[in-house]
Amino acid sequence: MKKSYRVKRERDFNDIFTKGSNFANRKFVVYKLEKGQAHFRVGISVSKKLGNAVMRNRIKRRIRHVLIELRDWLVTDDFVVIARKGVEELSYQELKQNLLHVLKLAKIYQEGVVIEKES
């Protein structure tokens, strides 16, 4: 995922947490902040409680991969995905279903509507 698609600065994370809205299911929490930009930006957070560095990086890679697959249907907002306990035990398909569910709740994923993005 390109750097322009990532939320990296602490100030950006804090803005999303304080000014944005949150949505959750059993495996993920998503904070969303509406922005007028060319494409979405995402931050991913995985707690040390979920495992060692290898496990946390595997979870983040899987989340990024799902988001890359869905990028044509994601709205142009900033959002943060937080993994909850139990995500480390999910298969890739189960992780994708749970993440898709919470993205639909947050209205970040617009099924069947291809979002036009500027290059």
mmCIF file of C-alpha atoms in Angstrom:
data_model
loop_
_atom_site.group_PDB
_atom_site.id
_atom_site.type_symbol
_atom_site.label_atom_id
_atom_site.label_comp_id
_atom_site.label_asym_id
_atom_site.label_seq_id
_atom_site.Cartn_x
_atom_site.Cartn_y
_atom_site.Cartn_z
ATOM 1 C CA MET A 1 0.000 0.000 0.000
ATOM 2 C CA LYS A 2 1.417 3.396 -1.001
ATOM 3 C CA LYS A 3 2.393 5.902 1.677
ATOM 4 C CA SER A 4 -0.294 8.307 0.515
ATOM 5 C CA TYR A 5 -2.914 5.687 1.527
ATOM 6 C CA ARG A 6 -1.685 5.456 5.140
ATOM 7 C CA VAL A 7 -2.439 7.442 8.265
ATOM 8 C CA LYS A 8 0.903 7.693 10.059
ATOM 9 C CA ARG A 9 1.086 10.888 12.130
ATOM 10 C CA GLU A 10 -0.097 10.892 15.725
ATOM 11 C CA ARG A 11 -2.022 14.114 15.106
ATOM 12 C CA ASP A 12 -4.005 12.421 12.298
ATOM 13 C CA PHE A 13 -4.787 9.421 14.538
ATOM 14 C CA ASN A 14 -5.921 11.741 17.339
ATOM 15 C CA ASP A 15 -8.159 13.723 14.964
ATOM 16 C CA ILE A 16 -9.809 10.522 13.751
ATOM 17 C CA PHE A 17 -10.330 9.263 17.313
ATOM 18 C CA THR A 18 -11.688 12.547 18.715
ATOM 19 C CA LYS A 19 -13.654 14.024 15.788
ATOM 20 C CA GLY A 20 -14.689 10.831 14.022
ATOM 21 C CA SER A 21 -17.321 8.196 14.660
ATOM 22 C CA ASN A 22 -16.693 4.588 15.643
ATOM 23 C CA PHE A 23 -18.219 1.261 14.640
ATOM 24 C CA ALA A 24 -17.442 -2.198 15.967
ATOM 25 C CA ASN A 25 -18.116 -5.896 15.811
ATOM 26 C CA ARG A 26 -16.550 -8.721 17.824
ATOM 27 C CA LYS A 27 -13.218 -8.677 15.970
ATOM 28 C CA PHE A 28 -12.652 -5.075 14.804
ATOM 29 C CA VAL A 29 -13.259 -1.459 15.756
ATOM 30 C CA VAL A 30 -13.250 1.168 12.997
ATOM 31 C CA TYR A 31 -12.976 4.902 13.597
ATOM 32 C CA LYS A 32 -13.979 7.025 10.591
ATOM 33 C CA LEU A 33 -13.468 10.713 9.828
ATOM 34 C CA GLU A 34 -15.011 12.157 6.669
ATOM 35 C CA LYS A 35 -12.538 14.083 4.520
ATOM 36 C CA GLY A 36 -12.651 15.645 1.073
ATOM 37 C CA GLN A 37 -9.667 14.006 -0.557
ATOM 38 C CA ALA A 38 -8.855 11.999 -3.680
ATOM 39 C CA HIS A 39 -8.673 8.581 -1.969
ATOM 40 C CA PHE A 40 -9.011 6.865 1.400
ATOM 41 C CA ARG A 41 -6.296 6.782 4.043
ATOM 42 C CA VAL A 42 -6.121 4.021 6.628
ATOM 43 C CA GLY A 43 -4.295 3.418 9.886
ATOM 44 C CA ILE A 44 -4.007 -0.070 11.344
ATOM 45 C CA SER A 45 -3.558 -0.794 15.041
ATOM 46 C CA VAL A 46 -2.820 -4.212 16.535
ATOM 47 C CA SER A 47 -2.214 -4.492 20.288
ATOM 48 C CA LYS A 48 0.717 -6.349 21.842
ATOM 49 C CA LYS A 49 -1.901 -8.412 23.653
ATOM 50 C CA LEU A 50 -2.595 -10.253 20.379
ATOM 51 C CA GLY A 51 0.839 -11.809 20.135
ATOM 52 C CA ASN A 52 4.482 -11.253 19.352
ATOM 53 C CA ALA A 53 5.770 -9.019 16.524
ATOM 54 C CA VAL A 54 5.495 -11.809 13.961
ATOM 55 C CA MET A 55 1.812 -12.378 14.755
ATOM 56 C CA ARG A 56 0.984 -8.651 14.853
ATOM 57 C CA ASN A 57 2.669 -8.056 11.491
ATOM 58 C CA ARG A 58 0.822 -11.044 9.980
ATOM 59 C CA ILE A 59 -2.496 -9.571 11.137
ATOM 60 C CA LYS A 60 -1.601 -6.144 9.704
ATOM 61 C CA ARG A 61 -0.535 -7.692 6.385
ATOM 62 C CA ARG A 62 -3.829 -9.555 6.111
ATOM 63 C CA ILE A 63 -5.850 -6.425 6.905
ATOM 64 C CA ARG A 64 -3.879 -4.435 4.304
ATOM 65 C CA HIS A 65 -4.417 -7.181 1.736
ATOM 66 C CA VAL A 66 -8.196 -7.130 2.279
ATOM 67 C CA LEU A 67 -8.235 -3.331 1.966
ATOM 68 C CA ILE A 68 -6.232 -3.495 -1.269
ATOM 69 C CA GLU A 69 -8.735 -6.007 -2.665
ATOM 70 C CA LEU A 70 -11.636 -3.697 -1.734
ATOM 71 C CA ARG A 71 -9.998 -0.354 -2.601
ATOM 72 C CA ASP A 72 -12.301 0.378 -5.576
ATOM 73 C CA TRP A 73 -15.352 0.287 -3.277
ATOM 74 C CA LEU A 74 -13.969 2.246 -0.300
ATOM 75 C CA VAL A 75 -15.088 5.835 0.256
ATOM 76 C CA THR A 76 -12.555 8.672 0.325
ATOM 77 C CA ASP A 77 -12.417 9.124 4.101
ATOM 78 C CA ASP A 78 -9.738 8.612 6.736
ATOM 79 C CA PHE A 79 -10.249 5.595 8.965
ATOM 80 C CA VAL A 80 -8.426 3.499 11.544
ATOM 81 C CA VAL A 81 -8.888 -0.261 11.896
ATOM 82 C CA ILE A 82 -8.212 -1.702 15.355
ATOM 83 C CA ALA A 83 -7.929 -5.481 15.713
ATOM 84 C CA ARG A 84 -9.511 -7.062 18.795
ATOM 85 C CA LYS A 85 -8.671 -10.228 20.683
ATOM 86 C CA GLY A 86 -9.465 -13.328 18.643
ATOM 87 C CA VAL A 87 -8.357 -11.958 15.255
ATOM 88 C CA GLU A 88 -5.109 -13.913 15.503
ATOM 89 C CA GLU A 89 -7.062 -17.192 15.403
ATOM 90 C CA LEU A 90 -9.099 -16.366 12.274
ATOM 91 C CA SER A 91 -8.391 -17.735 8.820
ATOM 92 C CA TYR A 92 -7.907 -15.189 6.043
ATOM 93 C CA GLN A 93 -11.468 -15.717 4.774
ATOM 94 C CA GLU A 94 -12.977 -15.252 8.267
ATOM 95 C CA LEU A 95 -10.870 -12.113 8.813
ATOM 96 C CA LYS A 96 -12.077 -10.722 5.468
ATOM 97 C CA GLN A 97 -15.742 -11.412 6.328
ATOM 98 C CA ASN A 98 -15.451 -9.744 9.761
ATOM 99 C CA LEU A 99 -13.592 -6.723 8.370
ATOM 100 C CA LEU A 100 -16.091 -6.378 5.516
ATOM 101 C CA HIS A 101 -18.958 -6.488 8.024
ATOM 102 C CA VAL A 102 -17.582 -3.632 10.125
ATOM 103 C CA LEU A 103 -16.683 -1.583 7.016
ATOM 104 C CA LYS A 104 -20.291 -1.925 5.832
ATOM 105 C CA LEU A 105 -21.531 -0.807 9.271
ATOM 106 C CA ALA A 106 -19.303 2.267 9.030
ATOM 107 C CA LYS A 107 -20.484 2.920 5.454
ATOM 108 C CA ILE A 108 -16.872 2.852 4.295
ATOM 109 C CA TYR A 109 -17.484 -0.043 1.906
ATOM 110 C CA GLN A 110 -20.053 0.793 -0.775
ATOM 111 C CA GLU A 111 -21.036 -2.530 -2.340
ATOM 112 C CA GLY A 112 -21.529 -2.428 -6.098
ATOM 113 C CA VAL A 113 -20.591 1.266 -6.348
ATOM 114 C CA VAL A 114 -17.175 1.911 -7.824
ATOM 115 C CA ILE A 115 -15.801 5.088 -6.267
ATOM 116 C CA GLU A 116 -14.160 7.347 -8.877
ATOM 117 C CA LYS A 117 -10.723 8.380 -7.742
ATOM 118 C CA GLU A 118 -8.412 11.027 -9.119
ATOM 119 C CA SER A 119 -4.956 9.855 -10.177
#
